[in-house]
Amino acid sequence: MQIENRRFYFISNEFIKKYGNKYNLMENKETGNKRPCYFCFEDKTNKNIIWFVPISKQYEKYKSIYEKKKQKIHREPLNFVFGIVKDENAVFLIQNMFPTTQKYIEEKYQVRNNDVTISMPLQKEIIEKAESILRLENKGIHIAFSNLMNFREELLNNL
């Protein structure tokens, strides 16, 4: 399968079983609908790495967390991006992002054989915040739930 940058995909159970506990990943839930789905974008330096950002429909829950965090740190937190997916409020959980490789991508998220997409400004905001977190991670400042640089390195070593 050819992976398209800036699209939504599902990750395989194999990936979650292999790396989930070690890197604090969200579990796959299959209760008639697969979830979570992930917005993906390519790594800037290695095309074998694809970054996955989970989305959630628990908009109000994360908006409340966002507002509390914003008041505490006196600036906009990098943890979340709020937007519209399929005409519904959704939150992109930047703090839960992780790297993967094509091997572990199960399928593209589509509705009636059409790709689920988001606006270009929303794509840009997600990627900018995610890349800010990656820059901080490179400096040893951890915001994400996983050690992203160790995770990335482990995936590259397993190629």
PDB file of N, CA and C in Angstrom, residues 6 39 41-42 44 51 53 76-81 92 94 97 120-136 143:
ATOM      1  N   ARG A   6      -0.148  13.245   4.990  1.00  0.00           N
ATOM      2  CA  ARG A   6      -1.256  14.097   5.446  1.00  0.00           C
ATOM      3  C   ARG A   6      -2.625  13.466   5.227  1.00  0.00           C
ATOM      4  N   PHE A  39      -3.829  10.923  12.029  1.00  0.00           N
ATOM      5  CA  PHE A  39      -3.360  11.800  10.972  1.00  0.00           C
ATOM      6  C   PHE A  39      -1.868  11.552  10.846  1.00  0.00           C
ATOM      7  N   PHE A  41       2.052  12.235   8.912  1.00  0.00           N
ATOM      8  CA  PHE A  41       2.920  13.095   8.111  1.00  0.00           C
ATOM      9  C   PHE A  41       4.320  12.506   8.124  1.00  0.00           C
ATOM     10  N   GLU A  42       5.049  12.782   7.064  1.00  0.00           N
ATOM     11  CA  GLU A  42       6.395  12.220   6.898  1.00  0.00           C
ATOM     12  C   GLU A  42       7.407  12.903   7.804  1.00  0.00           C
ATOM     13  N   LYS A  44      10.860  14.626   8.505  1.00  0.00           N
ATOM     14  CA  LYS A  44      11.612  15.548   7.634  1.00  0.00           C
ATOM     15  C   LYS A  44      12.941  14.977   7.159  1.00  0.00           C
ATOM     16  N   TRP A  51       5.029   9.890  11.050  1.00  0.00           N
ATOM     17  CA  TRP A  51       4.517  10.303  12.359  1.00  0.00           C
ATOM     18  C   TRP A  51       3.007  10.190  12.368  1.00  0.00           C
ATOM     19  N   VAL A  53      -0.511  11.022  14.545  1.00  0.00           N
ATOM     20  CA  VAL A  53      -1.154  11.832  15.581  1.00  0.00           C
ATOM     21  C   VAL A  53      -2.582  11.331  15.729  1.00  0.00           C
ATOM     22  N   GLU A  76       0.022  29.249  24.817  1.00  0.00           N
ATOM     23  CA  GLU A  76      -0.714  28.166  24.173  1.00  0.00           C
ATOM     24  C   GLU A  76       0.063  26.849  24.285  1.00  0.00           C
ATOM     25  N   PRO A  77      -0.558  25.819  24.851  1.00  0.00           N
ATOM     26  CA  PRO A  77       0.119  24.516  24.940  1.00  0.00           C
ATOM     27  C   PRO A  77       0.259  23.852  23.569  1.00  0.00           C
ATOM     28  N   LEU A  78       1.287  23.051  23.422  1.00  0.00           N
ATOM     29  CA  LEU A  78       1.524  22.320  22.175  1.00  0.00           C
ATOM     30  C   LEU A  78       0.774  20.991  22.120  1.00  0.00           C
ATOM     31  N   ASN A  79       0.186  20.578  23.218  1.00  0.00           N
ATOM     32  CA  ASN A  79      -0.366  19.238  23.365  1.00  0.00           C
ATOM     33  C   ASN A  79      -1.529  18.897  22.435  1.00  0.00           C
ATOM     34  N   PHE A  80      -2.336  19.894  22.069  1.00  0.00           N
ATOM     35  CA  PHE A  80      -3.577  19.628  21.348  1.00  0.00           C
ATOM     36  C   PHE A  80      -3.768  20.591  20.185  1.00  0.00           C
ATOM     37  N   VAL A  81      -4.491  20.110  19.172  1.00  0.00           N
ATOM     38  CA  VAL A  81      -4.985  20.964  18.090  1.00  0.00           C
ATOM     39  C   VAL A  81      -6.461  20.621  17.925  1.00  0.00           C
ATOM     40  N   PHE A  92      -6.824  16.766  17.963  1.00  0.00           N
ATOM     41  CA  PHE A  92      -5.635  16.022  17.575  1.00  0.00           C
ATOM     42  C   PHE A  92      -4.714  15.994  18.784  1.00  0.00           C
ATOM     43  N   ILE A  94      -1.571  15.786  20.020  1.00  0.00           N
ATOM     44  CA  ILE A  94      -0.158  15.903  19.676  1.00  0.00           C
ATOM     45  C   ILE A  94       0.704  15.225  20.750  1.00  0.00           C
ATOM     46  N   MET A  97       1.420  11.589  19.977  1.00  0.00           N
ATOM     47  CA  MET A  97       1.976  11.240  18.664  1.00  0.00           C
ATOM     48  C   MET A  97       3.081  10.191  18.816  1.00  0.00           C
ATOM     49  N   MET A 120      -6.260  22.539   4.817  1.00  0.00           N
ATOM     50  CA  MET A 120      -4.813  22.809   4.782  1.00  0.00           C
ATOM     51  C   MET A 120      -4.344  23.601   6.005  1.00  0.00           C
ATOM     52  N   PRO A 121      -5.082  24.638   6.453  1.00  0.00           N
ATOM     53  CA  PRO A 121      -4.632  25.347   7.666  1.00  0.00           C
ATOM     54  C   PRO A 121      -4.570  24.429   8.895  1.00  0.00           C
ATOM     55  N   LEU A 122      -5.525  23.511   9.012  1.00  0.00           N
ATOM     56  CA  LEU A 122      -5.514  22.577  10.137  1.00  0.00           C
ATOM     57  C   LEU A 122      -4.330  21.614  10.014  1.00  0.00           C
ATOM     58  N   GLN A 123      -4.069  21.111   8.813  1.00  0.00           N
ATOM     59  CA  GLN A 123      -2.899  20.257   8.599  1.00  0.00           C
ATOM     60  C   GLN A 123      -1.618  20.979   9.024  1.00  0.00           C
ATOM     61  N   LYS A 124      -1.512  22.223   8.595  1.00  0.00           N
ATOM     62  CA  LYS A 124      -0.323  23.021   8.897  1.00  0.00           C
ATOM     63  C   LYS A 124      -0.143  23.199  10.405  1.00  0.00           C
ATOM     64  N   GLU A 125      -1.238  23.499  11.114  1.00  0.00           N
ATOM     65  CA  GLU A 125      -1.156  23.695  12.567  1.00  0.00           C
ATOM     66  C   GLU A 125      -0.729  22.409  13.278  1.00  0.00           C
ATOM     67  N   ILE A 126      -1.282  21.288  12.867  1.00  0.00           N
ATOM     68  CA  ILE A 126      -0.925  19.999  13.479  1.00  0.00           C
ATOM     69  C   ILE A 126       0.563  19.724  13.286  1.00  0.00           C
ATOM     70  N   ILE A 127       1.022  19.849  12.061  1.00  0.00           N
ATOM     71  CA  ILE A 127       2.421  19.540  11.757  1.00  0.00           C
ATOM     72  C   ILE A 127       3.361  20.516  12.453  1.00  0.00           C
ATOM     73  N   GLU A 128       3.005  21.787  12.494  1.00  0.00           N
ATOM     74  CA  GLU A 128       3.859  22.770  13.170  1.00  0.00           C
ATOM     75  C   GLU A 128       3.998  22.460  14.656  1.00  0.00           C
ATOM     76  N   LYS A 129       2.887  22.142  15.325  1.00  0.00           N
ATOM     77  CA  LYS A 129       2.961  21.815  16.750  1.00  0.00           C
ATOM     78  C   LYS A 129       3.717  20.514  16.970  1.00  0.00           C
ATOM     79  N   ALA A 130       3.476  19.530  16.115  1.00  0.00           N
ATOM     80  CA  ALA A 130       4.178  18.253  16.245  1.00  0.00           C
ATOM     81  C   ALA A 130       5.681  18.446  16.049  1.00  0.00           C
ATOM     82  N   GLU A 131       6.060  19.229  15.068  1.00  0.00           N
ATOM     83  CA  GLU A 131       7.488  19.465  14.830  1.00  0.00           C
ATOM     84  C   GLU A 131       8.114  20.285  15.957  1.00  0.00           C
ATOM     85  N   SER A 132       7.342  21.170  16.582  1.00  0.00           N
ATOM     86  CA  SER A 132       7.846  21.895  17.757  1.00  0.00           C
ATOM     87  C   SER A 132       8.139  20.920  18.891  1.00  0.00           C
ATOM     88  N   ILE A 133       7.242  19.971  19.086  1.00  0.00           N
ATOM     89  CA  ILE A 133       7.467  18.958  20.122  1.00  0.00           C
ATOM     90  C   ILE A 133       8.697  18.121  19.786  1.00  0.00           C
ATOM     91  N   LEU A 134       8.868  17.773  18.524  1.00  0.00           N
ATOM     92  CA  LEU A 134      10.040  16.986  18.126  1.00  0.00           C
ATOM     93  C   LEU A 134      11.338  17.765  18.365  1.00  0.00           C
ATOM     94  N   ARG A 135      11.326  19.052  18.093  1.00  0.00           N
ATOM     95  CA  ARG A 135      12.520  19.875  18.364  1.00  0.00           C
ATOM     96  C   ARG A 135      12.827  19.898  19.864  1.00  0.00           C
ATOM     97  N   LEU A 136      11.791  20.041  20.681  1.00  0.00           N
ATOM     98  CA  LEU A 136      11.991  20.015  22.136  1.00  0.00           C
ATOM     99  C   LEU A 136      12.498  18.658  22.598  1.00  0.00           C
ATOM    100  N   ILE A 143       7.519  16.468  26.296  1.00  0.00           N
ATOM    101  CA  ILE A 143       6.116  16.866  26.402  1.00  0.00           C
ATOM    102  C   ILE A 143       5.221  15.686  26.023  1.00  0.00           C
TER     103      ILE A 143
END
